Amino acid sequence: MSSGMWSLPISNKIFFTFFLSIMTVAIGLGFLNYYERTGFSPEKTVRYYCGDEEEDLNKPVSEEENRARLEEGLAFPKSYRELLEVTHTHIFSIPIVVFILSRILAMTHSREGLKITIYGVSFMGIILNLAAPWLIRYACPHFVITFTISNILLILSFGAYIFIPLYEMWFRKDHDGLAD
């Protein structure tokens, strides 16, 4: 068995730290992109995928809400082709990122049960994240909760993938008897 990430040469620690730092920025930008489209609002998420077709045009809105809608412009439903393109890109990229991060986590002396839990949480987050746009657009707008759940699962798993190795490389002092 390896002696853990704390025993890596300093050059490897620096490389992994740089990689995990860049991954943190990339993940943050992904969530910023999602926030810019939806404001993390279920209503705006449904509007992003379903367009304005779900809105009740007879419902009275405040002057501020009306001004915000005018600034945003019309929202058209995402087409089958648009969803297919996004899904195609993400179905390759997200699992590759998770695979790389999981291999780094596998090098730590974290308990096997914790590693398996993190792997399972990220897998469920990926599946829900890929399915959510299709469910919102073609099944029911109430599936917007699927995006919320997937984002929580992905944030938790990515946090673990990044911070457990960093902690073990740079801060863990107890090096004996940590593995199951």
mmCIF file of C-alpha atoms in Angstrom:
data_model
loop_
_atom_site.group_PDB
_atom_site.id
_atom_site.type_symbol
_atom_site.label_atom_id
_atom_site.label_comp_id
_atom_site.label_asym_id
_atom_site.label_seq_id
_atom_site.Cartn_x
_atom_site.Cartn_y
_atom_site.Cartn_z
ATOM 1 C CA MET A 1 0.000 0.000 0.000
ATOM 2 C CA SER A 2 1.190 3.503 -0.751
ATOM 3 C CA SER A 3 2.241 5.701 2.097
ATOM 4 C CA GLY A 4 -0.215 8.458 1.218
ATOM 5 C CA MET A 5 -0.157 11.815 -0.457
ATOM 6 C CA TRP A 6 1.827 13.479 2.346
ATOM 7 C CA SER A 7 4.854 11.387 1.309
ATOM 8 C CA LEU A 8 4.835 12.546 -2.313
ATOM 9 C CA PRO A 9 7.810 14.551 -3.529
ATOM 10 C CA ILE A 10 7.220 18.283 -3.248
ATOM 11 C CA SER A 11 7.108 18.603 -7.056
ATOM 12 C CA ASN A 12 4.152 16.178 -7.196
ATOM 13 C CA LYS A 13 2.398 17.978 -4.345
ATOM 14 C CA ILE A 14 2.789 21.286 -6.174
ATOM 15 C CA PHE A 15 1.543 19.761 -9.436
ATOM 16 C CA PHE A 16 -1.537 18.237 -7.748
ATOM 17 C CA THR A 17 -2.183 21.481 -5.871
ATOM 18 C CA PHE A 18 -2.045 23.505 -9.099
ATOM 19 C CA PHE A 19 -4.305 21.015 -10.864
ATOM 20 C CA LEU A 20 -6.845 20.973 -8.020
ATOM 21 C CA SER A 21 -6.749 24.786 -7.844
ATOM 22 C CA ILE A 22 -7.469 25.089 -11.569
ATOM 23 C CA MET A 23 -10.277 22.519 -11.204
ATOM 24 C CA THR A 24 -11.740 24.620 -8.381
ATOM 25 C CA VAL A 25 -11.759 27.679 -10.657
ATOM 26 C CA ALA A 26 -13.256 25.657 -13.542
ATOM 27 C CA ILE A 27 -16.030 24.275 -11.337
ATOM 28 C CA GLY A 28 -16.673 27.735 -9.932
ATOM 29 C CA LEU A 29 -16.965 29.159 -13.450
ATOM 30 C CA GLY A 30 -19.387 26.384 -14.370
ATOM 31 C CA PHE A 31 -21.628 27.309 -11.479
ATOM 32 C CA LEU A 32 -21.227 31.025 -12.272
ATOM 33 C CA ASN A 33 -22.356 30.266 -15.835
ATOM 34 C CA TYR A 34 -25.393 28.416 -14.474
ATOM 35 C CA TYR A 35 -26.097 31.320 -12.104
ATOM 36 C CA GLU A 36 -25.894 33.860 -14.939
ATOM 37 C CA ARG A 37 -28.518 31.904 -16.919
ATOM 38 C CA THR A 38 -30.845 31.121 -14.035
ATOM 39 C CA GLY A 39 -29.924 33.064 -10.912
ATOM 40 C CA PHE A 40 -30.292 29.672 -9.160
ATOM 41 C CA SER A 41 -34.006 30.395 -9.367
ATOM 42 C CA PRO A 42 -36.371 27.523 -10.195
ATOM 43 C CA GLU A 43 -38.583 29.913 -12.176
ATOM 44 C CA LYS A 44 -35.681 31.237 -14.255
ATOM 45 C CA THR A 45 -34.360 27.707 -14.793
ATOM 46 C CA VAL A 46 -37.729 26.586 -16.153
ATOM 47 C CA ARG A 47 -37.868 29.725 -18.307
ATOM 48 C CA TYR A 48 -34.359 29.016 -19.636
ATOM 49 C CA TYR A 49 -35.315 25.512 -20.800
ATOM 50 C CA CYS A 50 -39.022 25.925 -21.610
ATOM 51 C CA GLY A 51 -38.994 29.526 -22.778
ATOM 52 C CA ASP A 52 -41.904 31.833 -22.124
ATOM 53 C CA GLU A 53 -44.459 29.241 -23.248
ATOM 54 C CA GLU A 54 -45.187 28.194 -19.651
ATOM 55 C CA GLU A 55 -45.929 31.736 -18.451
ATOM 56 C CA ASP A 56 -49.411 32.937 -17.708
ATOM 57 C CA LEU A 57 -49.536 36.143 -19.728
ATOM 58 C CA ASN A 58 -52.683 37.292 -17.910
ATOM 59 C CA LYS A 59 -50.973 37.150 -14.502
ATOM 60 C CA PRO A 60 -50.295 40.671 -13.198
ATOM 61 C CA VAL A 61 -46.618 41.468 -12.623
ATOM 62 C CA SER A 62 -44.926 44.316 -10.797
ATOM 63 C CA GLU A 63 -43.275 47.143 -12.681
ATOM 64 C CA GLU A 64 -39.820 45.907 -11.556
ATOM 65 C CA GLU A 65 -40.558 42.361 -12.706
ATOM 66 C CA ASN A 66 -41.842 43.661 -16.034
ATOM 67 C CA ARG A 67 -38.680 45.765 -16.479
ATOM 68 C CA ALA A 68 -36.477 42.742 -15.669
ATOM 69 C CA ARG A 69 -38.340 40.621 -18.244
ATOM 70 C CA LEU A 70 -37.921 43.313 -20.891
ATOM 71 C CA GLU A 71 -34.175 43.488 -20.192
ATOM 72 C CA GLU A 72 -33.865 39.692 -20.455
ATOM 73 C CA GLY A 73 -35.843 39.562 -23.681
ATOM 74 C CA LEU A 74 -37.923 36.709 -24.975
ATOM 75 C CA ALA A 75 -36.895 33.224 -23.935
ATOM 76 C CA PHE A 76 -37.432 30.477 -26.461
ATOM 77 C CA PRO A 77 -37.712 26.820 -25.506
ATOM 78 C CA LYS A 78 -34.527 24.809 -25.918
ATOM 79 C CA SER A 79 -34.794 22.652 -28.986
ATOM 80 C CA TYR A 80 -34.132 18.942 -29.117
ATOM 81 C CA ARG A 81 -30.904 19.653 -31.025
ATOM 82 C CA GLU A 82 -29.699 22.230 -28.463
ATOM 83 C CA LEU A 83 -30.276 19.816 -25.588
ATOM 84 C CA LEU A 84 -28.599 17.020 -27.535
ATOM 85 C CA GLU A 85 -25.479 19.150 -28.176
ATOM 86 C CA VAL A 86 -25.165 20.195 -24.529
ATOM 87 C CA THR A 87 -25.769 16.658 -23.293
ATOM 88 C CA HIS A 88 -23.241 15.240 -25.767
ATOM 89 C CA THR A 89 -20.549 17.631 -24.565
ATOM 90 C CA HIS A 90 -21.281 17.156 -20.875
ATOM 91 C CA ILE A 91 -21.663 13.370 -21.008
ATOM 92 C CA PHE A 92 -17.998 13.194 -22.031
ATOM 93 C CA SER A 93 -16.473 16.063 -20.087
ATOM 94 C CA ILE A 94 -18.019 15.719 -16.626
ATOM 95 C CA PRO A 95 -17.206 11.988 -16.206
ATOM 96 C CA ILE A 96 -13.613 12.578 -17.390
ATOM 97 C CA VAL A 97 -13.152 15.317 -14.806
ATOM 98 C CA VAL A 98 -14.709 13.103 -12.120
ATOM 99 C CA PHE A 99 -12.502 10.184 -13.182
ATOM 100 C CA ILE A 100 -9.330 12.271 -12.843
ATOM 101 C CA LEU A 101 -10.422 13.700 -9.503
ATOM 102 C CA SER A 102 -11.438 10.248 -8.249
ATOM 103 C CA ARG A 103 -8.006 8.832 -9.110
ATOM 104 C CA ILE A 104 -6.397 11.594 -7.045
ATOM 105 C CA LEU A 105 -8.797 10.859 -4.162
ATOM 106 C CA ALA A 106 -7.949 7.153 -4.477
ATOM 107 C CA MET A 107 -4.344 8.019 -3.606
ATOM 108 C CA THR A 108 -5.382 9.317 -0.188
ATOM 109 C CA HIS A 109 -5.692 7.283 2.969
ATOM 110 C CA SER A 110 -9.368 8.135 3.360
ATOM 111 C CA ARG A 111 -11.549 5.230 4.386
ATOM 112 C CA GLU A 112 -12.859 3.056 1.576
ATOM 113 C CA GLY A 113 -16.462 3.662 2.646
ATOM 114 C CA LEU A 114 -15.966 7.422 2.342
ATOM 115 C CA LYS A 115 -14.398 7.053 -1.100
ATOM 116 C CA ILE A 116 -17.238 4.809 -2.299
ATOM 117 C CA THR A 117 -19.789 7.294 -0.942
ATOM 118 C CA ILE A 118 -18.104 10.192 -2.755
ATOM 119 C CA TYR A 119 -17.939 8.189 -5.997
ATOM 120 C CA GLY A 120 -21.643 7.305 -5.695
ATOM 121 C CA VAL A 121 -22.669 10.886 -4.879
ATOM 122 C CA SER A 122 -20.791 12.250 -7.892
ATOM 123 C CA PHE A 123 -22.260 9.551 -10.176
ATOM 124 C CA MET A 124 -25.801 10.429 -9.044
ATOM 125 C CA GLY A 125 -25.020 14.138 -9.453
ATOM 126 C CA ILE A 126 -23.838 13.549 -13.027
ATOM 127 C CA ILE A 127 -26.878 11.450 -13.982
ATOM 128 C CA LEU A 128 -29.332 13.961 -12.498
ATOM 129 C CA ASN A 129 -27.470 16.899 -14.039
ATOM 130 C CA LEU A 130 -27.600 15.333 -17.494
ATOM 131 C CA ALA A 131 -31.246 14.309 -17.152
ATOM 132 C CA ALA A 132 -32.589 17.560 -15.657
ATOM 133 C CA PRO A 133 -32.790 19.667 -18.850
ATOM 134 C CA TRP A 134 -34.627 16.873 -20.677
ATOM 135 C CA LEU A 135 -37.019 16.298 -17.793
ATOM 136 C CA ILE A 136 -37.753 20.020 -17.394
ATOM 137 C CA ARG A 137 -38.243 20.588 -21.104
ATOM 138 C CA TYR A 138 -40.138 17.440 -22.121
ATOM 139 C CA ALA A 139 -41.673 15.903 -18.979
ATOM 140 C CA CYS A 140 -42.662 18.526 -16.417
ATOM 141 C CA PRO A 141 -41.235 21.863 -15.220
ATOM 142 C CA HIS A 142 -41.447 20.542 -11.647
ATOM 143 C CA PHE A 143 -38.363 18.454 -12.435
ATOM 144 C CA VAL A 144 -36.410 21.675 -11.839
ATOM 145 C CA ILE A 145 -35.772 20.189 -8.383
ATOM 146 C CA THR A 146 -33.582 17.640 -10.171
ATOM 147 C CA PHE A 147 -31.140 20.424 -11.053
ATOM 148 C CA THR A 148 -31.041 21.624 -7.469
ATOM 149 C CA ILE A 149 -30.363 18.131 -6.171
ATOM 150 C CA SER A 150 -27.715 17.474 -8.843
ATOM 151 C CA ASN A 151 -25.931 20.743 -8.054
ATOM 152 C CA ILE A 152 -25.863 19.951 -4.339
ATOM 153 C CA LEU A 153 -24.496 16.461 -5.017
ATOM 154 C CA LEU A 154 -21.872 17.779 -7.427
ATOM 155 C CA ILE A 155 -20.763 20.578 -5.097
ATOM 156 C CA LEU A 156 -20.391 18.126 -2.213
ATOM 157 C CA SER A 157 -18.491 15.550 -4.264
ATOM 158 C CA PHE A 158 -16.244 18.089 -6.013
ATOM 159 C CA GLY A 159 -15.506 19.668 -2.645
ATOM 160 C CA ALA A 160 -14.454 16.283 -1.285
ATOM 161 C CA TYR A 161 -12.422 15.454 -4.413
ATOM 162 C CA ILE A 162 -10.495 18.694 -4.049
ATOM 163 C CA PHE A 163 -10.158 19.316 -0.324
ATOM 164 C CA ILE A 164 -9.434 15.797 0.978
ATOM 165 C CA PRO A 165 -6.260 15.408 -1.145
ATOM 166 C CA LEU A 166 -5.156 18.986 -0.397
ATOM 167 C CA TYR A 167 -5.642 18.423 3.316
ATOM 168 C CA GLU A 168 -3.764 15.139 3.237
ATOM 169 C CA MET A 169 -0.873 16.543 1.198
ATOM 170 C CA TRP A 170 -0.302 19.698 3.200
ATOM 171 C CA PHE A 171 -1.936 19.509 6.638
ATOM 172 C CA ARG A 172 -2.394 15.942 7.870
ATOM 173 C CA LYS A 173 0.123 15.133 10.587
ATOM 174 C CA ASP A 174 -1.129 11.710 11.711
ATOM 175 C CA HIS A 175 0.348 9.400 9.067
ATOM 176 C CA ASP A 176 -0.068 5.985 10.663
ATOM 177 C CA GLY A 177 -2.979 3.562 10.555
ATOM 178 C CA LEU A 178 -5.317 5.698 8.473
ATOM 179 C CA ALA A 179 -6.351 3.175 5.819
ATOM 180 C CA ASP A 180 -8.941 0.472 6.159
#
